[in-house]
PDB file of C-alpha atoms in Angstrom:
ATOM      1  CA  MET A 996     130.834  90.937 204.877  1.00 67.00           C
ATOM      2  CA  GLY A 997     128.940  91.064 207.723  1.00 81.00           C
ATOM      3  CA  LEU A 998     127.325  93.624 210.614  1.00 89.00           C
ATOM      4  CA  PHE A 999     129.189  95.154 212.959  1.00 92.00           C
ATOM      5  CA  THR A1000     128.941  97.312 215.970  1.00 91.00           C
ATOM      6  CA  LEU A1001     131.414  99.780 216.985  1.00 92.00           C
ATOM      7  CA  GLU A1002     131.920  99.684 221.155  1.00 90.00           C
ATOM      8  CA  GLU A1003     134.821 100.425 222.825  1.00 89.00           C
ATOM      9  CA  LYS A1004     137.215 100.658 220.175  1.00 91.00           C
ATOM     10  CA  GLU A1005     135.857  97.472 218.983  1.00 93.00           C
ATOM     11  CA  PHE A1006     133.975  96.086 216.018  1.00 93.00           C
ATOM     12  CA  ARG A1007     131.503  93.436 217.372  1.00 91.00           C
ATOM     13  CA  ALA A1008     129.613  91.219 214.978  1.00 92.00           C
ATOM     14  CA  VAL A1009     126.032  91.152 214.789  1.00 93.00           C
ATOM     15  CA  SER A1010     124.338  87.570 214.669  1.00 92.00           C
ATOM     16  CA  LYS A1011     122.892  86.895 211.562  1.00 91.00           C
ATOM     17  CA  THR A1012     119.879  84.795 211.252  1.00 92.00           C
ATOM     18  CA  THR A1013     116.994  83.956 208.635  1.00 89.00           C
ATOM     19  CA  PHE A1014     113.771  85.350 208.114  1.00 90.00           C
ATOM     20  CA  VAL A1015     112.212  81.612 208.184  1.00 88.00           C
ATOM     21  CA  ARG A1016     114.096  81.283 212.028  1.00 90.00           C
ATOM     22  CA  GLU A1017     112.848  84.425 212.738  1.00 89.00           C
ATOM     23  CA  SER A1018     108.951  83.163 211.448  1.00 90.00           C
ATOM     24  CA  ILE A1019     108.930  86.209 208.923  1.00 90.00           C
ATOM     25  CA  LEU A1020     106.845  85.351 205.927  1.00 90.00           C
ATOM     26  CA  GLU A1021     107.264  86.527 202.544  1.00 88.00           C
ATOM     27  CA  ARG A1022     104.187  87.910 201.551  1.00 87.00           C
ATOM     28  CA  ARG A1023     102.639  89.227 204.755  1.00 90.00           C
ATOM     29  CA  ASP A1024     105.918  90.818 206.128  1.00 92.00           C
ATOM     30  CA  ILE A1025     108.731  91.162 203.548  1.00 91.00           C
ATOM     31  CA  GLN A1026     106.328  91.982 200.379  1.00 93.00           C
ATOM     32  CA  SER A1027     103.902  94.129 202.461  1.00 92.00           C
ATOM     33  CA  ALA A1028     106.600  96.246 203.495  1.00 93.00           C
ATOM     34  CA  LEU A1029     108.558  96.872 200.494  1.00 93.00           C
ATOM     35  CA  ALA A1030     105.253  97.513 198.787  1.00 93.00           C
ATOM     36  CA  ARG A1031     104.494 100.430 201.149  1.00 92.00           C
ATOM     37  CA  ASN A1032     108.573 101.505 201.322  1.00 92.00           C
ATOM     38  CA  ILE A1033     109.648 100.955 198.004  1.00 93.00           C
ATOM     39  CA  SER A1034     111.117 104.568 197.515  1.00 90.00           C
ATOM     40  CA  HIS A1035     113.718 103.611 200.238  1.00 90.00           C
ATOM     41  CA  PHE A1036     114.892 100.612 198.266  1.00 90.00           C
ATOM     42  CA  VAL A1037     114.073 100.911 194.562  1.00 92.00           C
ATOM     43  CA  PRO A1038     113.759 104.844 194.632  1.00 91.00           C
ATOM     44  CA  ASP A1039     112.887 105.020 191.079  1.00 93.00           C
ATOM     45  CA  CYS A1040     109.965 102.659 190.905  1.00 96.00           C
ATOM     46  CA  MET A1041     106.409 103.177 192.030  1.00 97.00           C
ATOM     47  CA  VAL A1042     104.262 100.148 192.877  1.00 97.00           C
ATOM     48  CA  ILE A1043     100.982  99.521 191.132  1.00 97.00           C
ATOM     49  CA  GLN A1044     100.089  96.127 191.797  1.00 96.00           C
ATOM     50  CA  GLU A1045     100.625  93.553 194.540  1.00 95.00           C
ATOM     51  CA  GLU A1046     100.273  89.833 193.407  1.00 92.00           C
ATOM     52  CA  PHE A1047      99.447  90.778 189.932  1.00 92.00           C
ATOM     53  CA  ASN A1048      97.730  87.868 187.970  1.00 87.00           C
ATOM     54  CA  ASN A1049      96.008  89.524 185.214  1.00 79.00           C
ATOM     55  CA  TRP A1050      96.155  87.135 182.491  1.00 71.00           C
ATOM     56  CA  GLU A1051      94.424  84.268 181.263  1.00 63.00           C
ATOM     57  CA  ASP A1052      95.229  80.645 182.046  1.00 61.00           C
ATOM     58  CA  SER A1053      97.690  80.866 184.347  1.00 64.00           C
ATOM     59  CA  GLN A1054      97.581  80.944 187.994  1.00 72.00           C
ATOM     60  CA  ARG A1055     101.081  82.769 188.385  1.00 81.00           C
ATOM     61  CA  ARG A1056     101.550  86.347 190.436  1.00 90.00           C
ATOM     62  CA  ILE A1057     104.131  88.903 190.338  1.00 94.00           C
ATOM     63  CA  ASP A1058     105.154  90.030 193.688  1.00 94.00           C
ATOM     64  CA  LEU A1059     105.105  93.382 192.735  1.00 96.00           C
ATOM     65  CA  LEU A1060     104.394  95.101 189.412  1.00 97.00           C
ATOM     66  CA  CYS A1061     106.113  98.415 189.418  1.00 97.00           C
ATOM     67  CA  ILE A1062     106.425 101.713 186.822  1.00 97.00           C
ATOM     68  CA  ASP A1063     110.014 103.337 186.561  1.00 96.00           C
ATOM     69  CA  LYS A1064     110.792 107.027 185.804  1.00 94.00           C
ATOM     70  CA  ASN A1065     112.044 106.112 182.510  1.00 93.00           C
ATOM     71  CA  PHE A1066     108.418 105.025 181.552  1.00 96.00           C
ATOM     72  CA  ASN A1067     108.593 101.077 181.639  1.00 96.00           C
ATOM     73  CA  LEU A1068     107.399  98.618 183.905  1.00 97.00           C
ATOM     74  CA  VAL A1069     109.413  96.586 186.589  1.00 97.00           C
ATOM     75  CA  VAL A1070     108.652  93.019 187.927  1.00 97.00           C
ATOM     76  CA  ILE A1071     109.904  92.427 191.560  1.00 96.00           C
ATOM     77  CA  GLU A1072     110.276  89.289 192.310  1.00 95.00           C
ATOM     78  CA  LEU A1073     110.981  88.230 195.934  1.00 93.00           C
ATOM     79  CA  LYS A1074     112.380  85.178 197.930  1.00 90.00           C
ATOM     80  CA  ARG A1075     113.007  85.036 201.721  1.00 84.00           C
ATOM     81  CA  ASP A1076     115.290  82.045 201.483  1.00 79.00           C
ATOM     82  CA  GLU A1077     118.879  82.077 200.592  1.00 71.00           C
ATOM     83  CA  HIS A1078     118.881  80.498 197.259  1.00 66.00           C
ATOM     84  CA  GLY A1079     116.308  82.163 194.931  1.00 62.00           C
ATOM     85  CA  ALA A1080     115.314  78.985 193.961  1.00 68.00           C
ATOM     86  CA  HIS A1081     114.969  79.950 190.158  1.00 83.00           C
ATOM     87  CA  MET A1082     113.481  83.441 190.599  1.00 91.00           C
ATOM     88  CA  GLU A1083     115.533  84.654 187.670  1.00 93.00           C
ATOM     89  CA  LEU A1084     113.732  82.448 185.480  1.00 92.00           C
ATOM     90  CA  GLN A1085     110.521  83.010 186.851  1.00 91.00           C
ATOM     91  CA  ALA A1086     110.597  86.976 186.593  1.00 94.00           C
ATOM     92  CA  VAL A1087     112.267  86.547 182.974  1.00 95.00           C
ATOM     93  CA  ARG A1088     108.457  84.757 182.229  1.00 93.00           C
ATOM     94  CA  TYR A1089     106.554  87.220 183.835  1.00 94.00           C
ATOM     95  CA  ALA A1090     108.446  89.944 182.077  1.00 95.00           C
ATOM     96  CA  ALA A1091     107.694  88.289 179.005  1.00 94.00           C
ATOM     97  CA  MET A1092     104.099  88.363 179.782  1.00 92.00           C
ATOM     98  CA  VAL A1093     103.603  91.863 180.656  1.00 94.00           C
ATOM     99  CA  SER A1094     105.905  92.863 177.733  1.00 94.00           C
ATOM    100  CA  GLN A1095     102.621  93.502 175.440  1.00 91.00           C
ATOM    101  CA  MET A1096     100.781  95.556 178.269  1.00 93.00           C
ATOM    102  CA  THR A1097      99.497  99.078 177.082  1.00 94.00           C
ATOM    103  CA  PHE A1098      99.669 102.549 179.213  1.00 95.00           C
ATOM    104  CA  HIS A1099      96.018 102.203 179.574  1.00 94.00           C
ATOM    105  CA  GLU A1100      95.914  98.724 180.893  1.00 95.00           C
ATOM    106  CA  ALA A1101      98.870  99.622 183.538  1.00 96.00           C
ATOM    107  CA  ALA A1102      96.888 102.629 184.315  1.00 96.00           C
ATOM    108  CA  GLU A1103      93.630 100.446 184.786  1.00 95.00           C
ATOM    109  CA  CYS A1104      95.383  97.901 186.813  1.00 95.00           C
ATOM    110  CA  TYR A1105      96.914 100.889 188.925  1.00 96.00           C
ATOM    111  CA  GLN A1106      93.196 102.119 189.558  1.00 96.00           C
ATOM    112  CA  LYS A1107      92.353  99.049 191.074  1.00 95.00           C
ATOM    113  CA  TYR A1108      95.319  99.256 193.328  1.00 95.00           C
ATOM    114  CA  LEU A1109      94.408 102.716 194.482  1.00 96.00           C
ATOM    115  CA  ASP A1110      90.620 102.098 195.083  1.00 95.00           C
ATOM    116  CA  LYS A1111      91.650  99.186 197.137  1.00 93.00           C
ATOM    117  CA  GLU A1112      93.717 100.845 199.781  1.00 92.00           C
ATOM    118  CA  GLY A1113      91.114 103.616 199.756  1.00 94.00           C
ATOM    119  CA  VAL A1114      93.387 106.385 197.911  1.00 93.00           C
ATOM    120  CA  GLU A1115      91.309 108.912 195.951  1.00 94.00           C
ATOM    121  CA  LYS A1116      93.471 109.426 193.178  1.00 93.00           C
ATOM    122  CA  ASN A1117      93.707 109.418 189.534  1.00 94.00           C
ATOM    123  CA  SER A1118      95.746 106.426 188.360  1.00 95.00           C
ATOM    124  CA  GLU A1119      97.111 108.210 184.763  1.00 94.00           C
ATOM    125  CA  ASN A1120      97.770 111.426 186.251  1.00 92.00           C
ATOM    126  CA  GLU A1121      99.457 109.809 189.157  1.00 95.00           C
ATOM    127  CA  ILE A1122     101.636 107.774 186.331  1.00 96.00           C
ATOM    128  CA  PHE A1123     102.226 110.976 184.278  1.00 93.00           C
ATOM    129  CA  ASN A1124     103.557 113.161 187.783  1.00 92.00           C
ATOM    130  CA  PHE A1125     105.640 110.357 188.705  1.00 95.00           C
ATOM    131  CA  CYS A1126     107.269 109.775 185.174  1.00 93.00           C
ATOM    132  CA  GLU A1127     107.389 113.388 184.410  1.00 89.00           C
ATOM    133  CA  ARG A1128     105.936 112.730 181.166  1.00 89.00           C
ATOM    134  CA  GLU A1129     102.781 114.008 179.016  1.00 86.00           C
ATOM    135  CA  GLU A1130     100.021 112.433 177.007  1.00 85.00           C
ATOM    136  CA  SER A1131     101.894 112.716 173.969  1.00 82.00           C
ATOM    137  CA  GLU A1132     104.193 110.301 174.938  1.00 87.00           C
ATOM    138  CA  ILE A1133     102.362 107.258 175.659  1.00 89.00           C
ATOM    139  CA  ALA A1134     103.626 105.454 172.672  1.00 85.00           C
ATOM    140  CA  ASP A1135     107.151 105.722 174.357  1.00 88.00           C
ATOM    141  CA  PHE A1136     105.435 103.518 177.673  1.00 95.00           C
ATOM    142  CA  ASN A1137     106.844 100.272 178.342  1.00 94.00           C
ATOM    143  CA  THR A1138     109.411  99.573 175.399  1.00 92.00           C
ATOM    144  CA  GLN A1139     111.735  97.076 178.059  1.00 92.00           C
ATOM    145  CA  VAL A1140     110.300  95.561 180.864  1.00 96.00           C
ATOM    146  CA  ARG A1141     113.144  95.839 184.169  1.00 96.00           C
ATOM    147  CA  ILE A1142     113.395  93.104 186.473  1.00 97.00           C
ATOM    148  CA  VAL A1143     114.162  93.281 190.229  1.00 96.00           C
ATOM    149  CA  LEU A1144     115.088  90.552 192.216  1.00 96.00           C
ATOM    150  CA  ILE A1145     115.306  90.944 196.111  1.00 94.00           C
ATOM    151  CA  SER A1146     116.505  87.552 197.945  1.00 92.00           C
ATOM    152  CA  ALA A1147     118.160  86.705 201.183  1.00 90.00           C
ATOM    153  CA  ASP A1148     121.020  85.731 199.243  1.00 89.00           C
ATOM    154  CA  PHE A1149     121.711  84.435 195.716  1.00 90.00           C
ATOM    155  CA  SER A1150     123.226  80.857 194.347  1.00 89.00           C
ATOM    156  CA  LYS A1151     126.390  81.134 191.780  1.00 89.00           C
ATOM    157  CA  GLU A1152     123.550  79.714 189.246  1.00 90.00           C
ATOM    158  CA  ILE A1153     121.232  82.743 189.724  1.00 92.00           C
ATOM    159  CA  THR A1154     123.942  85.432 189.315  1.00 91.00           C
ATOM    160  CA  ASN A1155     125.805  84.250 186.695  1.00 92.00           C
ATOM    161  CA  THR A1156     122.536  83.747 184.657  1.00 93.00           C
ATOM    162  CA  VAL A1157     121.982  87.525 185.418  1.00 93.00           C
ATOM    163  CA  LEU A1158     125.112  88.696 184.328  1.00 92.00           C
ATOM    164  CA  TRP A1159     124.338  86.695 181.075  1.00 92.00           C
ATOM    165  CA  LEU A1160     121.243  87.751 180.498  1.00 93.00           C
ATOM    166  CA  ASN A1161     122.158  91.332 181.221  1.00 90.00           C
ATOM    167  CA  ASN A1162     124.805  90.851 178.678  1.00 88.00           C
ATOM    168  CA  ASN A1163     122.305  90.062 176.071  1.00 88.00           C
ATOM    169  CA  GLY A1164     119.807  93.047 176.581  1.00 86.00           C
ATOM    170  CA  LEU A1165     117.835  92.684 179.318  1.00 92.00           C
ATOM    171  CA  SER A1166     117.642  94.647 182.244  1.00 92.00           C
ATOM    172  CA  ILE A1167     117.693  92.653 185.481  1.00 94.00           C
ATOM    173  CA  SER A1168     119.027  93.994 188.932  1.00 94.00           C
ATOM    174  CA  CYS A1169     119.634  91.806 192.510  1.00 94.00           C
ATOM    175  CA  PHE A1170     119.548  93.339 196.076  1.00 93.00           C
ATOM    176  CA  ARG A1171     120.219  90.707 198.972  1.00 92.00           C
ATOM    177  CA  LEU A1172     118.307  91.169 202.031  1.00 91.00           C
ATOM    178  CA  SER A1173     119.922  89.844 205.150  1.00 90.00           C
ATOM    179  CA  PRO A1174     118.531  89.919 208.134  1.00 92.00           C
ATOM    180  CA  TYR A1175     120.221  90.224 211.830  1.00 94.00           C
ATOM    181  CA  LEU A1176     119.441  90.313 215.426  1.00 93.00           C
ATOM    182  CA  HIS A1177     120.679  92.613 217.642  1.00 91.00           C
ATOM    183  CA  LEU A1178     119.092  93.605 221.207  1.00 90.00           C
ATOM    184  CA  ASP A1179     116.239  91.986 219.891  1.00 88.00           C
ATOM    185  CA  LYS A1180     115.952  93.850 217.701  1.00 92.00           C
ATOM    186  CA  LEU A1181     115.447  92.280 213.614  1.00 94.00           C
ATOM    187  CA  LEU A1182     117.639  94.262 211.618  1.00 93.00           C
ATOM    188  CA  VAL A1183     117.834  93.952 207.755  1.00 92.00           C
ATOM    189  CA  ASN A1184     120.500  95.043 205.545  1.00 92.00           C
ATOM    190  CA  PHE A1185     119.561  95.814 202.028  1.00 91.00           C
ATOM    191  CA  GLU A1186     122.436  95.756 199.621  1.00 91.00           C
ATOM    192  CA  GLN A1187     122.598  96.000 195.477  1.00 91.00           C
ATOM    193  CA  ILE A1188     125.093  93.114 194.358  1.00 90.00           C
ATOM    194  CA  ILE A1189     124.057  93.398 190.285  1.00 91.00           C
ATOM    195  CA  PRO A1190     124.745  95.659 188.890  1.00 87.00           C
ATOM    196  CA  LEU A1191     127.707  96.865 191.190  1.00 78.00           C
ATOM    197  CA  PRO A1192     126.400 100.534 192.334  1.00 64.00           C
ATOM    198  CA  GLU A1193     129.778 101.721 191.216  1.00 52.00           C
ATOM    199  CA  ALA A1194     129.234 100.610 188.055  1.00 50.00           C
ATOM    200  CA  LYS A1195     125.716 101.817 187.735  1.00 53.00           C
ATOM    201  CA  ASP A1196     126.055 105.045 186.164  1.00 57.00           C
ATOM    202  CA  PHE A1197     128.189 103.780 183.275  1.00 51.00           C
ATOM    203  CA  LEU A1198     125.782 101.095 182.181  1.00 52.00           C
ATOM    204  CA  VAL A1199     122.961 103.737 182.750  1.00 55.00           C
ATOM    205  CA  ARG A1200     124.864 105.871 180.164  1.00 60.00           C
ATOM    206  CA  GLN A1201     125.760 102.903 177.874  1.00 58.00           C
ATOM    207  CA  LYS A1202     121.954 101.982 177.917  1.00 59.00           C
ATOM    208  CA  ARG A1203     120.658 105.658 176.994  1.00 60.00           C
ATOM    209  CA  LYS A1204     123.094 105.675 174.099  1.00 62.00           C
ATOM    210  CA  GLU A1205     121.578 102.553 172.706  1.00 60.00           C
ATOM    211  CA  ILE A1206     117.738 103.973 173.136  1.00 56.00           C
ATOM    212  CA  GLU A1207     118.945 107.002 171.462  1.00 61.00           C
ATOM    213  CA  ALA A1208     120.019 104.878 168.166  1.00 58.00           C
ATOM    214  CA  LEU A1209     117.360 103.007 168.278  1.00 55.00           C
ATOM    215  CA  LYS A1210     115.248 105.985 168.168  1.00 54.00           C
ATOM    216  CA  ALA A1211     117.433 107.587 165.209  1.00 53.00           C
ATOM    217  CA  ASN A1212     116.667 103.889 163.454  1.00 53.00           C
ATOM    218  CA  GLU A1213     112.572 105.022 163.646  1.00 47.00           C
ATOM    219  CA  LYS A1214     112.471 108.623 163.203  1.00 46.00           C
ATOM    220  CA  SER A1215     111.292 107.573 159.447  1.00 43.00           C
ATOM    221  CA  GLU A1216     108.296 106.551 161.215  1.00 48.00           C
ATOM    222  CA  LYS A1217     106.989 109.312 162.945  1.00 54.00           C
ATOM    223  CA  ASP A1218     103.990 111.120 162.210  1.00 61.00           C
ATOM    224  CA  TYR A1219     104.771 114.455 160.032  1.00 62.00           C
ATOM    225  CA  SER A1220     101.314 115.851 159.360  1.00 78.00           C
ATOM    226  CA  LYS A1221     100.903 119.252 158.837  1.00 88.00           C
ATOM    227  CA  PHE A1222      98.140 121.653 158.909  1.00 93.00           C
ATOM    228  CA  VAL A1223      97.105 124.945 157.338  1.00 93.00           C
ATOM    229  CA  PHE A1224      96.209 127.978 159.322  1.00 94.00           C
ATOM    230  CA  LYS A1225      95.813 131.206 157.834  1.00 93.00           C
ATOM    231  CA  GLY A1226      97.571 130.509 154.691  1.00 92.00           C
ATOM    232  CA  ALA A1227     100.840 128.671 156.487  1.00 93.00           C
ATOM    233  CA  ALA A1228     101.490 125.121 157.184  1.00 92.00           C
ATOM    234  CA  TYR A1229     102.408 124.002 160.677  1.00 93.00           C
ATOM    235  CA  ASN A1230     103.496 120.896 162.345  1.00 91.00           C
ATOM    236  CA  LYS A1231     101.329 119.845 165.425  1.00 90.00           C
ATOM    237  CA  ARG A1232     103.650 121.724 168.048  1.00 90.00           C
ATOM    238  CA  ASN A1233     103.793 124.986 166.001  1.00 94.00           C
ATOM    239  CA  LEU A1234      99.955 124.593 165.119  1.00 94.00           C
ATOM    240  CA  ALA A1235      98.943 124.313 168.956  1.00 93.00           C
ATOM    241  CA  PHE A1236     101.061 127.488 169.533  1.00 95.00           C
ATOM    242  CA  GLU A1237     100.192 129.846 166.930  1.00 95.00           C
ATOM    243  CA  LEU A1238      96.642 128.750 167.347  1.00 95.00           C
ATOM    244  CA  MET A1239      96.686 129.816 171.189  1.00 94.00           C
ATOM    245  CA  SER A1240      98.697 132.739 170.445  1.00 94.00           C
ATOM    246  CA  ASP A1241      95.937 134.156 168.241  1.00 95.00           C
ATOM    247  CA  TRP A1242      92.881 133.373 170.451  1.00 94.00           C
ATOM    248  CA  ILE A1243      94.812 134.854 173.009  1.00 94.00           C
ATOM    249  CA  ALA A1244      95.722 137.832 171.120  1.00 94.00           C
ATOM    250  CA  GLU A1245      92.028 138.532 170.058  1.00 93.00           C
ATOM    251  CA  ASN A1246      90.079 137.494 173.091  1.00 93.00           C
ATOM    252  CA  GLU A1247      92.452 138.993 175.753  1.00 93.00           C
ATOM    253  CA  PRO A1248      92.029 136.977 178.636  1.00 91.00           C
ATOM    254  CA  GLU A1249      92.521 138.301 181.982  1.00 88.00           C
ATOM    255  CA  ASN A1250      94.504 135.658 183.640  1.00 90.00           C
ATOM    256  CA  ILE A1251      95.586 131.784 182.858  1.00 91.00           C
ATOM    257  CA  ASN A1252      92.161 130.947 184.615  1.00 89.00           C
ATOM    258  CA  SER A1253      90.098 132.321 181.677  1.00 89.00           C
ATOM    259  CA  VAL A1254      92.086 130.468 179.303  1.00 91.00           C
ATOM    260  CA  VAL A1255      91.664 127.012 181.383  1.00 88.00           C
ATOM    261  CA  SER A1256      87.591 128.192 181.465  1.00 87.00           C
ATOM    262  CA  ILE A1257      87.614 127.565 177.973  1.00 87.00           C
ATOM    263  CA  PHE A1258      89.692 125.028 176.570  1.00 87.00           C
ATOM    264  CA  GLY A1259      89.952 122.819 180.078  1.00 75.00           C
ATOM    265  CA  LYS A1260      92.249 119.704 180.362  1.00 74.00           C
ATOM    266  CA  ASP A1261      90.178 117.413 178.067  1.00 76.00           C
ATOM    267  CA  ILE A1262      92.493 118.752 175.117  1.00 83.00           C
ATOM    268  CA  HIS A1263      95.663 118.422 177.116  1.00 81.00           C
ATOM    269  CA  ARG A1264      96.417 117.917 180.729  1.00 78.00           C
ATOM    270  CA  SER A1265      99.471 120.153 180.126  1.00 85.00           C
ATOM    271  CA  LEU A1266      98.274 122.655 177.153  1.00 90.00           C
ATOM    272  CA  ILE A1267      98.667 126.001 178.701  1.00 91.00           C
ATOM    273  CA  LYS A1268     100.920 126.362 182.139  1.00 91.00           C
ATOM    274  CA  SER A1269     101.966 129.767 184.169  1.00 92.00           C
ATOM    275  CA  GLU A1270     105.778 130.197 183.168  1.00 93.00           C
ATOM    276  CA  SER A1271     106.299 130.196 187.046  1.00 91.00           C
ATOM    277  CA  ASP A1272     105.001 126.837 187.677  1.00 89.00           C
ATOM    278  CA  VAL A1273     107.313 124.857 185.121  1.00 89.00           C
ATOM    279  CA  SER A1274     110.083 123.803 186.693  1.00 87.00           C
ATOM    280  CA  GLN A1275     113.555 123.742 184.614  1.00 87.00           C
ATOM    281  CA  SER A1276     113.582 120.164 184.291  1.00 82.00           C
ATOM    282  CA  ARG A1277     110.320 120.263 182.258  1.00 86.00           C
ATOM    283  CA  ARG A1278     110.809 123.626 180.497  1.00 90.00           C
ATOM    284  CA  LYS A1279     112.153 121.762 177.222  1.00 90.00           C
ATOM    285  CA  ARG A1280     108.473 120.295 176.934  1.00 90.00           C
ATOM    286  CA  PHE A1281     107.001 123.645 176.327  1.00 93.00           C
ATOM    287  CA  HIS A1282     107.503 126.195 173.387  1.00 94.00           C
ATOM    288  CA  GLU A1283     110.317 128.810 174.175  1.00 93.00           C
ATOM    289  CA  ALA A1284     108.389 131.842 173.887  1.00 94.00           C
ATOM    290  CA  SER A1285     105.833 132.928 176.370  1.00 94.00           C
ATOM    291  CA  ILE A1286     102.836 134.429 176.227  1.00 94.00           C
ATOM    292  CA  GLU A1287     102.103 137.593 178.469  1.00 93.00           C
ATOM    293  CA  LEU A1288      98.513 138.119 179.609  1.00 92.00           C
ATOM    294  CA  ILE A1289      96.794 141.047 180.802  1.00 90.00           C
ATOM    295  CA  SER A1290      97.553 140.640 184.117  1.00 89.00           C
ATOM    296  CA  GLY A1291     101.173 140.708 183.520  1.00 91.00           C
ATOM    297  CA  GLU A1292     101.126 136.609 184.316  1.00 92.00           C
ATOM    298  CA  THR A1293     103.564 134.789 181.512  1.00 94.00           C
ATOM    299  CA  VAL A1294     102.126 131.322 179.954  1.00 94.00           C
ATOM    300  CA  LEU A1295     103.749 128.352 178.217  1.00 95.00           C
ATOM    301  CA  ILE A1296     102.127 126.637 175.383  1.00 94.00           C
ATOM    302  CA  THR A1297     102.905 122.488 175.432  1.00 93.00           C
ATOM    303  CA  ASN A1298     105.202 121.322 172.518  1.00 92.00           C
ATOM    304  CA  GLN A1299     104.382 117.527 173.338  1.00 90.00           C
ATOM    305  CA  TRP A1300     101.307 116.544 170.993  1.00 89.00           C
ATOM    306  CA  SER A1301     100.042 113.313 169.909  1.00 83.00           C
ATOM    307  CA  ILE A1302      97.764 113.244 166.809  1.00 82.00           C
ATOM    308  CA  GLY A1303      94.396 112.396 169.228  1.00 83.00           C
ATOM    309  CA  SER A1304      95.362 115.565 171.515  1.00 87.00           C
ATOM    310  CA  ILE A1305      96.016 117.985 168.167  1.00 90.00           C
ATOM    311  CA  GLN A1306      92.702 116.728 166.911  1.00 89.00           C
ATOM    312  CA  ARG A1307      90.930 117.488 170.212  1.00 90.00           C
ATOM    313  CA  LEU A1308      92.305 121.259 169.811  1.00 92.00           C
ATOM    314  CA  ILE A1309      91.760 121.626 166.245  1.00 93.00           C
ATOM    315  CA  THR A1310      87.838 120.594 166.961  1.00 92.00           C
ATOM    316  CA  THR A1311      87.638 122.826 169.659  1.00 92.00           C
ATOM    317  CA  PHE A1312      88.965 125.961 167.564  1.00 93.00           C
ATOM    318  CA  GLU A1313      87.001 124.952 164.455  1.00 93.00           C
ATOM    319  CA  ASN A1314      83.484 125.150 166.940  1.00 92.00           C
ATOM    320  CA  LEU A1315      85.318 128.591 167.592  1.00 92.00           C
ATOM    321  CA  GLY A1316      84.909 129.517 163.932  1.00 93.00           C
ATOM    322  CA  TYR A1317      88.524 128.936 162.996  1.00 94.00           C
ATOM    323  CA  LYS A1318      89.342 127.243 159.904  1.00 94.00           C
ATOM    324  CA  ILE A1319      92.359 124.764 159.997  1.00 94.00           C
ATOM    325  CA  THR A1320      93.030 122.223 157.014  1.00 92.00           C
ATOM    326  CA  ALA A1321      94.893 118.974 157.098  1.00 87.00           C
ATOM    327  CA  GLN A1322      98.001 118.714 154.590  1.00 80.00           C
ATOM    328  CA  ARG A1323      99.422 115.283 154.706  1.00 62.00           C
ATOM    329  CA  PRO A1324     102.490 114.507 153.818  1.00 56.00           C
ATOM    330  CA  GLU A1325     103.900 113.445 150.379  1.00 55.00           C
TER     331      GLU A1325
END
């Protein structure tokens, strides 16, 4: 297929060119433009580093390292030529190399990128907000590295290899970046060829089903610790709600700021939120029951707790004179 203009009831072909012919460089031009406008092309991704090479005994570099909305790392490999030059095998190698990267390592990598760009933001908060995740979900980070290949074109060897790898559990997308010349302007057509956009929803649903089955198999490995407070045993999420409800009822804080001033965000970044500030998509991350303050403001308590964050909450309440004891599962 090509690119056409529609003039005087006629389709007129726009001349195709190459990045090499137009002196467009891979790293300086294409990669830089992609990094700064990634949301236009791969909207569920956020760039956390360019030219990533944070490993020993290797001079290899990942063109763009990203995080997607599913809390996974994404390796983006870029070629400006029309063949791809074994880029799929190179990207698989890179994916294997970052597959063991932890959340904190990724956040550290992103912080260096933000600092280099002169952006005064906290990398961990930016990642949590982009992925709509909480600290308690760190264990879910980077369960499957994705690969995105971007090239002026792909050989049959590459597309056949990608299709085979996808059928065997990998997640690889291919995007064709085609340059054209029109009225002395360089036009670039960006199109997804694998998987076909029409099949994307089906493949996403299929992958979601596989992930749910995997989580069901891992259910026995979850933490079922319980804690005793005022004679009753609670799991982590319910203990947090009972403690916060008890403290609010006893101390009658005037507003949410009065609560935050005592507990801060060091315990849990989303410990307590004004109900009006919680979107419907995030509502399930909080207890169903709301708590009304003296001001009439209703607040919600998060139900997302790791063993680390619940221990910090328990320590704070113990310092306030509360008695909580751990009851380990049999």
